[in-house]
XYZ file of C-alpha atoms in Angstrom:
262
model
C 108.948 92.491 85.146
C 108.676 96.587 85.078
C 105.581 97.363 83.264
C 106.462 100.497 80.741
C 103.251 101.681 80.852
C 102.665 101.613 84.412
C 106.069 103.551 85.023
C 104.873 106.068 82.138
C 101.469 106.749 84.469
C 103.419 106.919 87.685
C 105.809 109.605 85.881
C 103.313 111.527 84.545
C 101.362 111.367 88.320
C 104.647 113.028 89.874
C 105.417 115.423 87.210
C 101.619 116.681 87.962
C 102.363 116.797 91.773
C 105.462 118.351 91.389
C 104.196 122.042 92.278
C 101.652 120.942 94.854
C 103.943 118.220 96.564
C 105.922 119.503 99.383
C 102.924 121.624 100.529
C 100.651 118.569 101.270
C 104.221 116.336 102.170
C 103.732 116.742 105.660
C 103.777 112.774 106.559
C 106.735 111.973 104.233
C 108.871 114.797 105.960
C 108.322 112.957 108.811
C 109.446 109.568 107.493
C 112.601 111.479 105.953
C 112.973 112.606 109.876
C 112.466 108.586 110.838
C 115.149 107.837 108.141
C 117.833 110.382 109.068
C 117.249 109.005 112.888
C 118.265 105.768 111.415
C 120.973 107.221 109.322
C 122.679 108.816 112.054
C 123.747 105.584 113.732
C 126.003 104.975 111.142
C 127.615 108.328 109.491
C 130.591 107.792 107.409
C 133.481 110.261 108.373
C 133.395 111.405 104.789
C 131.190 111.328 101.651
C 132.702 111.977 98.295
C 129.764 111.001 96.589
C 126.089 111.119 97.845
C 123.181 110.042 95.086
C 119.337 111.162 96.774
C 117.780 108.285 94.661
C 113.869 109.095 93.798
C 114.689 113.048 94.709
C 111.822 114.216 94.151
C 111.869 118.156 94.871
C 114.601 117.523 96.823
C 113.389 119.096 100.296
C 113.759 115.400 101.853
C 117.849 115.185 101.575
C 118.322 118.484 102.972
C 119.175 117.885 106.874
C 121.111 114.452 105.683
C 123.224 116.142 103.208
C 123.953 119.263 105.541
C 125.110 116.807 108.232
C 127.175 114.938 105.138
C 128.677 118.049 103.532
C 129.458 115.513 100.432
C 131.816 116.332 97.723
C 129.411 115.432 95.050
C 125.438 115.219 95.570
C 123.692 114.073 92.679
C 119.680 114.660 92.861
C 118.367 111.904 90.719
C 114.435 111.615 89.535
C 112.260 110.018 86.946
C 110.062 112.975 86.992
C 111.321 115.798 84.989
C 108.700 118.026 86.817
C 109.791 117.278 89.939
C 113.625 117.553 88.824
C 112.452 121.163 87.609
C 111.447 122.309 90.920
C 115.412 122.121 92.638
C 117.297 125.036 92.395
C 119.720 125.503 89.815
C 123.706 126.297 90.992
C 125.508 125.006 93.839
C 127.105 121.683 94.362
C 123.667 119.143 93.815
C 124.028 117.842 90.008
C 120.618 117.068 88.603
C 119.787 113.417 86.963
C 116.859 112.730 84.992
C 116.804 108.878 85.257
C 115.340 105.384 86.340
C 116.558 104.126 89.621
C 116.437 100.744 88.025
C 118.900 101.688 85.143
C 121.200 104.269 87.222
C 123.295 106.040 85.012
C 126.573 105.518 87.032
C 129.590 103.775 86.979
C 130.135 100.942 89.050
C 131.256 101.016 92.619
C 130.714 105.483 92.349
C 128.627 106.144 94.976
C 129.499 106.230 99.016
C 126.169 106.756 100.312
C 122.456 106.220 98.674
C 119.372 108.141 100.273
C 116.219 107.014 98.860
C 112.794 108.182 100.927
C 109.634 107.129 99.520
C 110.585 106.592 96.155
C 111.747 102.797 95.449
C 107.865 101.777 95.888
C 107.823 102.494 92.495
C 110.545 99.793 91.214
C 110.714 96.273 90.836
C 112.682 95.774 94.402
C 115.304 93.263 92.689
C 116.267 95.412 90.110
C 116.205 98.917 91.753
C 118.473 97.259 94.878
C 120.946 95.767 92.251
C 121.693 98.564 91.244
C 121.947 100.432 94.485
C 124.569 97.297 94.722
C 126.380 97.808 91.915
C 126.811 101.762 92.089
C 127.738 101.389 95.787
C 131.656 101.382 96.570
C 132.759 99.121 99.355
C 131.981 100.269 102.317
C 129.091 102.582 101.139
C 125.941 102.816 102.886
C 122.476 103.137 101.619
C 119.426 104.495 103.708
C 116.173 103.534 102.144
C 112.483 104.345 103.272
C 109.311 102.857 101.608
C 105.935 101.860 101.794
C 105.071 98.415 103.347
C 101.674 96.512 102.693
C 99.319 98.281 105.593
C 99.919 101.542 103.594
C 96.349 103.255 103.473
C 94.633 100.779 105.035
C 91.683 102.682 105.892
C 91.293 103.588 102.683
C 91.312 100.125 101.014
C 88.979 99.110 103.959
C 86.416 101.965 102.827
C 86.325 101.523 99.059
C 86.096 97.712 99.680
C 82.241 98.743 100.928
C 81.714 100.641 97.752
C 82.855 98.488 94.669
C 85.793 96.372 93.794
C 88.104 98.412 91.769
C 91.941 98.750 92.831
C 91.831 102.328 94.730
C 94.719 101.990 96.836
C 98.244 100.571 95.626
C 99.752 97.403 97.098
C 103.431 97.221 98.408
C 105.810 94.700 99.436
C 106.487 93.615 102.962
C 109.588 94.150 104.987
C 110.864 90.718 104.853
C 110.624 90.615 101.090
C 113.013 94.277 100.990
C 115.560 92.082 103.662
C 115.658 89.226 101.379
C 116.170 91.165 98.180
C 118.537 93.419 99.789
C 120.530 90.716 101.103
C 120.273 88.528 97.571
C 121.997 91.865 95.844
C 124.882 91.492 98.229
C 124.335 94.130 100.855
C 124.218 93.868 104.481
C 121.257 94.619 106.461
C 122.571 97.008 109.372
C 118.970 97.901 110.547
C 115.424 97.723 109.965
C 112.437 99.339 111.278
C 108.609 99.743 110.955
C 106.941 102.625 111.986
C 103.631 104.056 111.305
C 102.889 107.317 110.090
C 99.500 109.250 109.899
C 98.570 112.116 107.216
C 95.442 113.811 109.059
C 92.703 116.068 107.563
C 89.124 117.261 108.963
C 87.255 115.324 106.028
C 88.096 112.443 103.564
C 87.474 114.953 100.658
C 90.675 116.624 102.113
C 92.555 113.622 102.802
C 91.884 112.521 99.434
C 92.910 115.619 97.997
C 96.246 115.518 99.762
C 97.002 111.593 98.659
C 96.809 113.615 94.610
C 98.667 116.201 95.383
C 101.802 113.999 96.518
C 101.280 111.762 93.140
C 100.763 109.098 95.323
C 97.138 108.141 94.342
C 96.727 104.444 92.011
C 97.815 104.446 88.688
C 97.549 100.952 86.138
C 95.187 98.641 85.744
C 91.909 97.700 87.562
C 91.470 101.475 88.673
C 87.893 102.954 88.570
C 87.316 104.832 85.630
C 84.107 106.858 86.277
C 83.632 109.386 89.365
C 81.732 108.010 92.575
C 77.966 108.876 92.408
C 76.691 110.914 95.169
C 75.192 107.627 96.807
C 78.628 105.491 96.759
C 80.288 108.660 98.084
C 78.357 108.797 100.970
C 78.861 105.308 101.584
C 82.654 105.787 101.127
C 82.513 108.957 103.483
C 80.416 106.869 106.116
C 82.467 103.789 106.257
C 85.880 105.745 106.492
C 84.289 107.591 109.301
C 84.466 104.761 111.835
C 88.534 105.942 111.862
C 87.806 109.000 112.873
C 90.334 110.390 115.832
C 89.142 111.636 119.441
C 90.788 115.014 118.245
C 88.456 114.854 115.010
C 90.646 114.580 112.478
C 90.765 111.338 109.583
C 94.023 109.927 109.516
C 95.553 108.113 106.438
C 97.983 105.568 107.631
C 101.505 104.694 106.101
C 103.280 101.653 106.903
C 107.198 103.206 106.808
C 109.624 100.982 106.151
C 112.976 102.059 107.153
C 116.433 100.316 105.861
C 119.866 100.729 106.528
C 122.395 98.349 104.178
C 125.669 98.509 103.777
C 128.184 97.236 100.707
C 130.660 95.066 102.463
C 133.135 94.495 98.884
């Protein structure tokens, strides 16, 4: 079941991150490029209606929109602050709504693009809605996050306390089974590791917060780390430092190409 309180916290986090997202979202843009490579394997000849589901600032869909040149481009996000960053005018129509309750007619969309947004939803609800609004033959290209995401951070914090510092995400098998149950054909599924990097742990955590991807909801630590705990955290994370001198934060990217047959 969807927790309304948790959803409100996630929405607020992304609202606050709207003005800092693009500058800190280098790895997110790389994953968008990975998803574009998947999409290029099955581009339709004509795209009457295109939905960017969980569009954020809209930047991530720019290249697929240019490739498809849709007659109608809908940019949907549940964070008003994110939508406010998208330029007015042109063929893009902005919708402030929840992907789990799409304000769209059944069989009205020919392509859905959703990059690093659906992981904030209940998979069964979101994919059921995707399937409902997809016309026969429609495609859905989805990038989401798997359970190894930020594993370095989870392990390091495990040396400091028992609070929940890292969000838990669903595995690929769960997404595939849920997509099929929703009536969607799995055309392609791919997993890739992508890493954000920074010279220090403090800078790495700042970037994670700047994109709104920090943990929210129950189980979080509610007080700042003391100096001793912070030094322990830094020491634990230091074991992941790379040969180039940077610290990584790994994103377990799951890439899906889905099709609606009927």
